[in-house]
JSON list of C-alpha atoms in Angstrom, two decimals:
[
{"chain": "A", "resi": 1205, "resn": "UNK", "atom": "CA", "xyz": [0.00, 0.00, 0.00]},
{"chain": "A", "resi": 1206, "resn": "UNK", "atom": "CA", "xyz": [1.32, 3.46, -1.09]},
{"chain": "A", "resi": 1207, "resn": "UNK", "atom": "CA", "xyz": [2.26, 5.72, 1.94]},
{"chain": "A", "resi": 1208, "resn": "UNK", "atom": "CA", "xyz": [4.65, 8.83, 2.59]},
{"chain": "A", "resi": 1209, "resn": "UNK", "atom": "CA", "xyz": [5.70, 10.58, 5.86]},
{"chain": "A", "resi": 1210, "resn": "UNK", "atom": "CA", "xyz": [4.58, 14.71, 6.07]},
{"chain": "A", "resi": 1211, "resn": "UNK", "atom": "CA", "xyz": [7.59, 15.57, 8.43]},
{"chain": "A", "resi": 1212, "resn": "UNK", "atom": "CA", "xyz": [9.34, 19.13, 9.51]},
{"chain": "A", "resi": 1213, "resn": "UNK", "atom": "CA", "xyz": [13.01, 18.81, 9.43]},
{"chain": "A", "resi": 1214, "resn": "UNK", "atom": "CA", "xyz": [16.09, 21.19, 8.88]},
{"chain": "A", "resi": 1215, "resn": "UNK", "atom": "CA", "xyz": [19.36, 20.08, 8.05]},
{"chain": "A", "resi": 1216, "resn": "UNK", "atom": "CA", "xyz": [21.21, 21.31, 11.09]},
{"chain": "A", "resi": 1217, "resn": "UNK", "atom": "CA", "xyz": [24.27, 21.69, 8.87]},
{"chain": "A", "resi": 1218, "resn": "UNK", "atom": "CA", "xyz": [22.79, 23.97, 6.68]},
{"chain": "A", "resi": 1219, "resn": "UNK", "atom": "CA", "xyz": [22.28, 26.75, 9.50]},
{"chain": "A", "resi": 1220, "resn": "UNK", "atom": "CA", "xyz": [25.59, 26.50, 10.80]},
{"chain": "A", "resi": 1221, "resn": "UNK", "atom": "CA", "xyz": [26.60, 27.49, 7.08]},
{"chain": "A", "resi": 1222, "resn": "UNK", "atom": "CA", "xyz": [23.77, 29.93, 6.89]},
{"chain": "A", "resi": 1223, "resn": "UNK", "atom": "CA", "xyz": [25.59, 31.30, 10.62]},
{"chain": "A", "resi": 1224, "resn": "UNK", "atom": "CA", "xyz": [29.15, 31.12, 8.94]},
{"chain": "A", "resi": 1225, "resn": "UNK", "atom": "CA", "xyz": [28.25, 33.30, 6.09]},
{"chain": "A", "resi": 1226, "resn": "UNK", "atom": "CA", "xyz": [26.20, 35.60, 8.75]},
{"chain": "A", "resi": 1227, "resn": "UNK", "atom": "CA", "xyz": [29.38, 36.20, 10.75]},
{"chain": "A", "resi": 1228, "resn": "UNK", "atom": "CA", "xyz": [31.06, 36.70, 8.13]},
{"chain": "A", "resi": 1229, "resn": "UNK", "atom": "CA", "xyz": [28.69, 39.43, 6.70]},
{"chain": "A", "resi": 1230, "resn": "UNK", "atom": "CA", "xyz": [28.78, 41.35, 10.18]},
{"chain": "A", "resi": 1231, "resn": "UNK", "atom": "CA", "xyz": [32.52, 41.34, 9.86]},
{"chain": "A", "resi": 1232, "resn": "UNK", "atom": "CA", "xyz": [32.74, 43.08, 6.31]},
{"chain": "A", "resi": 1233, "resn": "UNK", "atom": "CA", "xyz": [29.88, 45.20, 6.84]},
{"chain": "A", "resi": 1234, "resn": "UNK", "atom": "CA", "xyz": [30.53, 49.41, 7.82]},
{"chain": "A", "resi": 1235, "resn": "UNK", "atom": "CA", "xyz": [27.63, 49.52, 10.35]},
{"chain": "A", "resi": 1236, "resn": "UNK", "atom": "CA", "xyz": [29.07, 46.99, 12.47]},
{"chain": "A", "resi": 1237, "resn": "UNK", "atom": "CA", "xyz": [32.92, 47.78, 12.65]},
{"chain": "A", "resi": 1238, "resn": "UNK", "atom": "CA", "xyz": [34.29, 47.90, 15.91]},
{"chain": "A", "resi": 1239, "resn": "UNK", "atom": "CA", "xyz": [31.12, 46.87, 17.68]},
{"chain": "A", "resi": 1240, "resn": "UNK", "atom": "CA", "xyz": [30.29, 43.53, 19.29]},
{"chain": "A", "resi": 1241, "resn": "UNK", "atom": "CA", "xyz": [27.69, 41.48, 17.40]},
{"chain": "A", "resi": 1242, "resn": "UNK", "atom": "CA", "xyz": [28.07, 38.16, 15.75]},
{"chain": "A", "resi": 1243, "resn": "UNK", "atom": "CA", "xyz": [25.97, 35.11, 15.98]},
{"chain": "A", "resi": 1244, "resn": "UNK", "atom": "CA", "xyz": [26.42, 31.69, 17.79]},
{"chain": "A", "resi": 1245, "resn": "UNK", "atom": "CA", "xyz": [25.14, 28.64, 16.79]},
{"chain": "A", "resi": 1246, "resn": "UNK", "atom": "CA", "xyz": [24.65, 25.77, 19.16]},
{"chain": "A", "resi": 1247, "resn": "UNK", "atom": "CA", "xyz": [22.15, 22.85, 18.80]},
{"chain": "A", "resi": 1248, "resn": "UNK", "atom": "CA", "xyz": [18.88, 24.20, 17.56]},
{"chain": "A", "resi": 1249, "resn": "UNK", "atom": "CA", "xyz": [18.99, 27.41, 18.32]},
{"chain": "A", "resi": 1250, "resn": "UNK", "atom": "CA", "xyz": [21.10, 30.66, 17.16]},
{"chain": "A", "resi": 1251, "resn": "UNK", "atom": "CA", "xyz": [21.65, 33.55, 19.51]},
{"chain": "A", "resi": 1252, "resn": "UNK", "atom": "CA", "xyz": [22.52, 36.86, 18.12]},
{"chain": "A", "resi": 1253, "resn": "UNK", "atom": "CA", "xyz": [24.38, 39.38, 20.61]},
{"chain": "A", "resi": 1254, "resn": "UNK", "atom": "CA", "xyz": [25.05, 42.84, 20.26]},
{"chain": "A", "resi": 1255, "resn": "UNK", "atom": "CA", "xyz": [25.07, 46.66, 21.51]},
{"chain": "A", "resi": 1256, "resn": "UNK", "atom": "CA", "xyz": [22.07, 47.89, 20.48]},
{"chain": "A", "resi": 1257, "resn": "UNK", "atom": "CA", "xyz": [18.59, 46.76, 19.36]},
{"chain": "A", "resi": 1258, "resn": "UNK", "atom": "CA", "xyz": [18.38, 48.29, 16.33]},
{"chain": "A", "resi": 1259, "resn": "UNK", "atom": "CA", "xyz": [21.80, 45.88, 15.34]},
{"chain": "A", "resi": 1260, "resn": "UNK", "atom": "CA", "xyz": [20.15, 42.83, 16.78]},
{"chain": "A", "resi": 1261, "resn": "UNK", "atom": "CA", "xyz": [17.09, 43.86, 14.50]},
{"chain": "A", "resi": 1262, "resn": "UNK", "atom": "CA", "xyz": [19.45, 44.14, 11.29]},
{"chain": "A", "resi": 1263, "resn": "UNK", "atom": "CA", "xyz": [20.62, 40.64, 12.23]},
{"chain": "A", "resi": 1264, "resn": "UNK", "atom": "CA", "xyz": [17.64, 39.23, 12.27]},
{"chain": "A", "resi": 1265, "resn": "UNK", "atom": "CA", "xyz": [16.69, 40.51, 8.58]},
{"chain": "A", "resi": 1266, "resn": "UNK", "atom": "CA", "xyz": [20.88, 39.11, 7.90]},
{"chain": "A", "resi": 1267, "resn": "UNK", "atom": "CA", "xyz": [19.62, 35.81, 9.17]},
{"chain": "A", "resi": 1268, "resn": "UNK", "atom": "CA", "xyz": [16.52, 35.04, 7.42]},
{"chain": "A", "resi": 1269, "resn": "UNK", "atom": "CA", "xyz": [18.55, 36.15, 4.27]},
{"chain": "A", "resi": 1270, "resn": "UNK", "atom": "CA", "xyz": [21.06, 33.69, 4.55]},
{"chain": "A", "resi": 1271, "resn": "UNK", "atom": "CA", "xyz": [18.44, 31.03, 5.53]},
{"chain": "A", "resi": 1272, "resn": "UNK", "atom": "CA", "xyz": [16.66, 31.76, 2.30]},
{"chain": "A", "resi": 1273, "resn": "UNK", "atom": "CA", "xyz": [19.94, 31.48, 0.39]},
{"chain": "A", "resi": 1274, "resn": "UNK", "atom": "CA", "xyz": [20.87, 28.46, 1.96]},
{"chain": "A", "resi": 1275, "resn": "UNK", "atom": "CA", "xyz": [17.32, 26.83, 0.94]},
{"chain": "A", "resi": 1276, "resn": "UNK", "atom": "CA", "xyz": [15.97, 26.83, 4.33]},
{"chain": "A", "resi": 1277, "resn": "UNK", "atom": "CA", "xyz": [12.14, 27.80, 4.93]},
{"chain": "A", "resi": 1278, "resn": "UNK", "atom": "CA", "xyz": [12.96, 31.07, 7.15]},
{"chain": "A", "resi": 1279, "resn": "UNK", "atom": "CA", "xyz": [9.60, 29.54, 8.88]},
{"chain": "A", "resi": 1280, "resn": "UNK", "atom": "CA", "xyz": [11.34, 27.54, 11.11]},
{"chain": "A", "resi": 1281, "resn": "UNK", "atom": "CA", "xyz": [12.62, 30.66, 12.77]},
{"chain": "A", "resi": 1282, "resn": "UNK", "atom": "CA", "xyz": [11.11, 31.28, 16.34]},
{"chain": "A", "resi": 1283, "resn": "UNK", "atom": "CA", "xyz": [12.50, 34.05, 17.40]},
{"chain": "A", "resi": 1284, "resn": "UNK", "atom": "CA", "xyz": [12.67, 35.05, 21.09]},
{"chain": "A", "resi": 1285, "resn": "UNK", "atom": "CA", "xyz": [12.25, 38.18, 23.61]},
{"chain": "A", "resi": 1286, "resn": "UNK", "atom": "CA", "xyz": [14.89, 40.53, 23.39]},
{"chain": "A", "resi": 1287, "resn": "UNK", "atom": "CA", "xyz": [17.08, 40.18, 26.80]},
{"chain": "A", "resi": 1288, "resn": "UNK", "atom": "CA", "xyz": [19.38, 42.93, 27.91]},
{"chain": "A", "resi": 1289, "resn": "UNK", "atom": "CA", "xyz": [22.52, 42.04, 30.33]},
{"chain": "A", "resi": 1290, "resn": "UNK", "atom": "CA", "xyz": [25.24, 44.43, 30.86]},
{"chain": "A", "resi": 1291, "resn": "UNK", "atom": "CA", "xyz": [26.16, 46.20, 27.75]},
{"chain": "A", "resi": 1292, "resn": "UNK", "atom": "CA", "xyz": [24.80, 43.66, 25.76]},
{"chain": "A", "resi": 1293, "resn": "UNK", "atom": "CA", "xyz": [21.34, 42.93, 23.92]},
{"chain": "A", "resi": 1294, "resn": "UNK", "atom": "CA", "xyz": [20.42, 38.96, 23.53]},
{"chain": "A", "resi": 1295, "resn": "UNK", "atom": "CA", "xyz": [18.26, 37.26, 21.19]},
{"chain": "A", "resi": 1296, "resn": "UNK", "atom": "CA", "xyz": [17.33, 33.56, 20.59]},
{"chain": "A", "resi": 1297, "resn": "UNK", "atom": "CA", "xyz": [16.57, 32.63, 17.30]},
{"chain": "A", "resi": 1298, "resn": "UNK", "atom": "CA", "xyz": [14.92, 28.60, 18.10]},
{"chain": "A", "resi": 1299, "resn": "UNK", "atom": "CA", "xyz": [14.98, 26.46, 14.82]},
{"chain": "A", "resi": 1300, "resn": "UNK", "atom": "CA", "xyz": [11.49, 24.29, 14.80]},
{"chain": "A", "resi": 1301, "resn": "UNK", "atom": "CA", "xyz": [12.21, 20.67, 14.58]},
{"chain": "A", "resi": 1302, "resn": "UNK", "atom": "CA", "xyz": [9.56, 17.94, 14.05]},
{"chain": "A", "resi": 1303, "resn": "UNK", "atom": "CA", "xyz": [5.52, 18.29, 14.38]},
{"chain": "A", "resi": 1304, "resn": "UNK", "atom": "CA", "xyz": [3.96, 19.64, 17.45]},
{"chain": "A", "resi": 1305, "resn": "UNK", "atom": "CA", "xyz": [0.93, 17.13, 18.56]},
{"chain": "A", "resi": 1306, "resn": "UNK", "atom": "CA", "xyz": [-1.78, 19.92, 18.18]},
{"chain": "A", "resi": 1307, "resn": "UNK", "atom": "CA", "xyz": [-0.18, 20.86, 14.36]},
{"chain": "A", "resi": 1308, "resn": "UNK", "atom": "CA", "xyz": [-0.18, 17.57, 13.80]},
{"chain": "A", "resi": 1309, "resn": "UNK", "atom": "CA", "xyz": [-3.83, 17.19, 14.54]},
{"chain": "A", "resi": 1310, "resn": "UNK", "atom": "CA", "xyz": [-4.92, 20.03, 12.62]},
{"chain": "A", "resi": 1311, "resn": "UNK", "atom": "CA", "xyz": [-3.35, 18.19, 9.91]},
{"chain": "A", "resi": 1312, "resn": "UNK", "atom": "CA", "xyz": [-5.26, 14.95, 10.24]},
{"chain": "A", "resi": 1313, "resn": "UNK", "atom": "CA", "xyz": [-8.30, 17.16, 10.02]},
{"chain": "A", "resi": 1314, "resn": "UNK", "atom": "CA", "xyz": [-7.67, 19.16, 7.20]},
{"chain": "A", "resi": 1315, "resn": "UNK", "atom": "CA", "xyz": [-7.10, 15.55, 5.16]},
{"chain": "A", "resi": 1316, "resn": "UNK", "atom": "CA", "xyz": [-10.38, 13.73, 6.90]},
{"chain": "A", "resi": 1317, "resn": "UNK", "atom": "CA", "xyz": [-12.41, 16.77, 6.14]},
{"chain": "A", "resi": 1318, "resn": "UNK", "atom": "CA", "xyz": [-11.71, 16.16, 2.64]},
{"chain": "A", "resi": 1319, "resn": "UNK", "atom": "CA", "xyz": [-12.93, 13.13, 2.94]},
{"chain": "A", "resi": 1320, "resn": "UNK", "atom": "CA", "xyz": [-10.38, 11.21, 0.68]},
{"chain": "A", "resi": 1321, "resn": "UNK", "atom": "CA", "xyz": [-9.79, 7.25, 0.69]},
{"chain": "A", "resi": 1322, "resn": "UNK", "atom": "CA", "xyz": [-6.66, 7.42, 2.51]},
{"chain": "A", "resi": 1323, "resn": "UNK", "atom": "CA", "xyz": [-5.57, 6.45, 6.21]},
{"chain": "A", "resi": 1324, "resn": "UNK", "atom": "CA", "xyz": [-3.69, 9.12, 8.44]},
{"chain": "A", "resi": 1325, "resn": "UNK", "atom": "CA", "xyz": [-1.39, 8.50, 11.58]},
{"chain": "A", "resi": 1326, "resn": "UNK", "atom": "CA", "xyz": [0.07, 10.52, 14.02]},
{"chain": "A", "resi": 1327, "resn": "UNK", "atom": "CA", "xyz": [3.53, 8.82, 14.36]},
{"chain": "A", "resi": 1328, "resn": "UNK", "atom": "CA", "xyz": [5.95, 10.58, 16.85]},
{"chain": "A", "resi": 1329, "resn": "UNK", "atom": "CA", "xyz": [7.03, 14.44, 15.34]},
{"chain": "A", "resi": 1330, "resn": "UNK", "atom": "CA", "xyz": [5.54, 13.28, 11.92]},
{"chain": "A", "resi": 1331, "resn": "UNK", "atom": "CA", "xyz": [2.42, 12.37, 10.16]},
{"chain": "A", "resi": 1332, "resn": "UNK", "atom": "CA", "xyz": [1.81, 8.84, 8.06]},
{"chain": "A", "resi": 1333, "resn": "UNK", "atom": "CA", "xyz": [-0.41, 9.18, 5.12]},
{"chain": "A", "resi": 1334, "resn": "UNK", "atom": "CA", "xyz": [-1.27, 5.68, 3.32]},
{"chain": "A", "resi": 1335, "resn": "UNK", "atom": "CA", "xyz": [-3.85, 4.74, 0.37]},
{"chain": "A", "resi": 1336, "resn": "UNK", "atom": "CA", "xyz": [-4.71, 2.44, -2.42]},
{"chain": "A", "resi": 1337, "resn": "UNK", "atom": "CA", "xyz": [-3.71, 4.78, -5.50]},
{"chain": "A", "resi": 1338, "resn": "UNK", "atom": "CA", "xyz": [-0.57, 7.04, -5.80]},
{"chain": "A", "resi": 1339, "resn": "UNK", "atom": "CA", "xyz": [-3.25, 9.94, -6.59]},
{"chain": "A", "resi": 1340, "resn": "UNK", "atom": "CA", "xyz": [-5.09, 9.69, -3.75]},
{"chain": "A", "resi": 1341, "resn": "UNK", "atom": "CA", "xyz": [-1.66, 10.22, -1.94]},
{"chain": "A", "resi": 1342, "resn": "UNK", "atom": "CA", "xyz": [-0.78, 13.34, -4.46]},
{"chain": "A", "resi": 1343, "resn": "UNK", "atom": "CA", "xyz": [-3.94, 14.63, -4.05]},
{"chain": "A", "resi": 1344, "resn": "UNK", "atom": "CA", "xyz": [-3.08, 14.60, -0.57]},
{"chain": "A", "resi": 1345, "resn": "UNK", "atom": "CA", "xyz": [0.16, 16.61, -0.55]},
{"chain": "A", "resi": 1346, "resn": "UNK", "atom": "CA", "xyz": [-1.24, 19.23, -2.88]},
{"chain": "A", "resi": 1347, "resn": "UNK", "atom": "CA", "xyz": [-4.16, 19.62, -0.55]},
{"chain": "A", "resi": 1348, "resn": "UNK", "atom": "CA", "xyz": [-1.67, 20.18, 2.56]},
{"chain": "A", "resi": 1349, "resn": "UNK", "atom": "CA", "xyz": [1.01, 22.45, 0.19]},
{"chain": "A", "resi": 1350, "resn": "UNK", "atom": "CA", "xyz": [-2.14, 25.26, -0.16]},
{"chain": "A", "resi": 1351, "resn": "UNK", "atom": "CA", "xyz": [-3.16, 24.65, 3.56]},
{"chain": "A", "resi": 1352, "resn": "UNK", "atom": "CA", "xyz": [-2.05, 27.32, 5.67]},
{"chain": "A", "resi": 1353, "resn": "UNK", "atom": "CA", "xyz": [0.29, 25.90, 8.66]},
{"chain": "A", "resi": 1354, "resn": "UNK", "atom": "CA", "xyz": [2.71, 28.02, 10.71]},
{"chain": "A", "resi": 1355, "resn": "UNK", "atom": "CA", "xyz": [5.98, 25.90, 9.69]},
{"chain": "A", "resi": 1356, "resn": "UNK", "atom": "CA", "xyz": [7.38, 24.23, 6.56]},
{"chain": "A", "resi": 1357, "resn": "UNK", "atom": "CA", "xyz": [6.29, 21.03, 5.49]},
{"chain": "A", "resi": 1358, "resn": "UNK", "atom": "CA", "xyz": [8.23, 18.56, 3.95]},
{"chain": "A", "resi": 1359, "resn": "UNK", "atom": "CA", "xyz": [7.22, 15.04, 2.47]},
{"chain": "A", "resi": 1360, "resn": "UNK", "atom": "CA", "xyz": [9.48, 12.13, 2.42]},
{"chain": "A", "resi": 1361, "resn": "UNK", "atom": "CA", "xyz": [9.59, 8.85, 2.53]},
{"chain": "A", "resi": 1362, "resn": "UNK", "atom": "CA", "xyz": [7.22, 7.93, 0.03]},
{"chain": "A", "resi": 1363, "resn": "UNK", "atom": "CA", "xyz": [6.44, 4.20, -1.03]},
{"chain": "A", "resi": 1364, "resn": "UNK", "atom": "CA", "xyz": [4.95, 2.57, -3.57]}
]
């Protein structure tokens, strides 16, 4: 039986490359000479430092635009609450991993309310679709691509 897997993933390597090429912009660039800003990436999440707001705002649009040329959804950005310590401004960019439970059943819904021949599972941080024909299945993914949901979509793992 035909199935595929609607998931949310980013390759983690790809925003350390999109974080490289952001450092590297904040070193070349004339707004941001001797001041301290840059961007650190550790496991999932990004934090931006610098002196003022405004910068950390500017680094935000630098981010996004480096996602986008690295062929990441700049979706999976959840960006934090500004925090202020010492001289320094702090913000935490969080990269979504995975399928919340509640997206995840908004999903399910928006594919039973079609009412299509095909069988959907919640399985861990992604969503199994299965069905008899392959067009039932495409029908499927088109019908979720239009749907509006807050993060990225990706479908994999697709069987025949």
């Amino acid at each position: 039986m035909p199935s595929f897997d609607v998931v949310s993933e980013v390759d983690l390597q790809e925003v350390t490359n999109a974080v490289d090429q952001a450092n590297r912009e904040i070193s070349s660039r004339y707004d941001f000479r001797n001041v301290a800003a840059g961007f650190e990436n550790q496991d999932g999440q990004v934090t931006l430092f610098a002196e003022a707001e405004i910068q950390l705002n500017q680094m935000v649009d630098i981010l996004r635009n480096r996602f986008v040329n690295r062929k990441i959804d700049p979706g999976v950005m959840d960006i934090q609450e500004l925090e202020h310590r010492g001289k320094q401004y702090y913000r935490r960019v969080l990269i979504q991993q995975g399928i919340e439970t509640d997206l995840a059943r908004k999903i399910v819904k928006t594919i039973k309310d079609r009412k299509m021949k095909v069988q959907v599972s919640i399985q861990g941080d992604k969503v199994r679709v299965s069905g008899k024909k392959k067009n039932d299945l495409q029908n499927v993914i088109s019908i979720l691509r239009d749907s509006a949901f807050d993060i990225p979509l990706q479908f994999n793992n697709f069987r025949d």
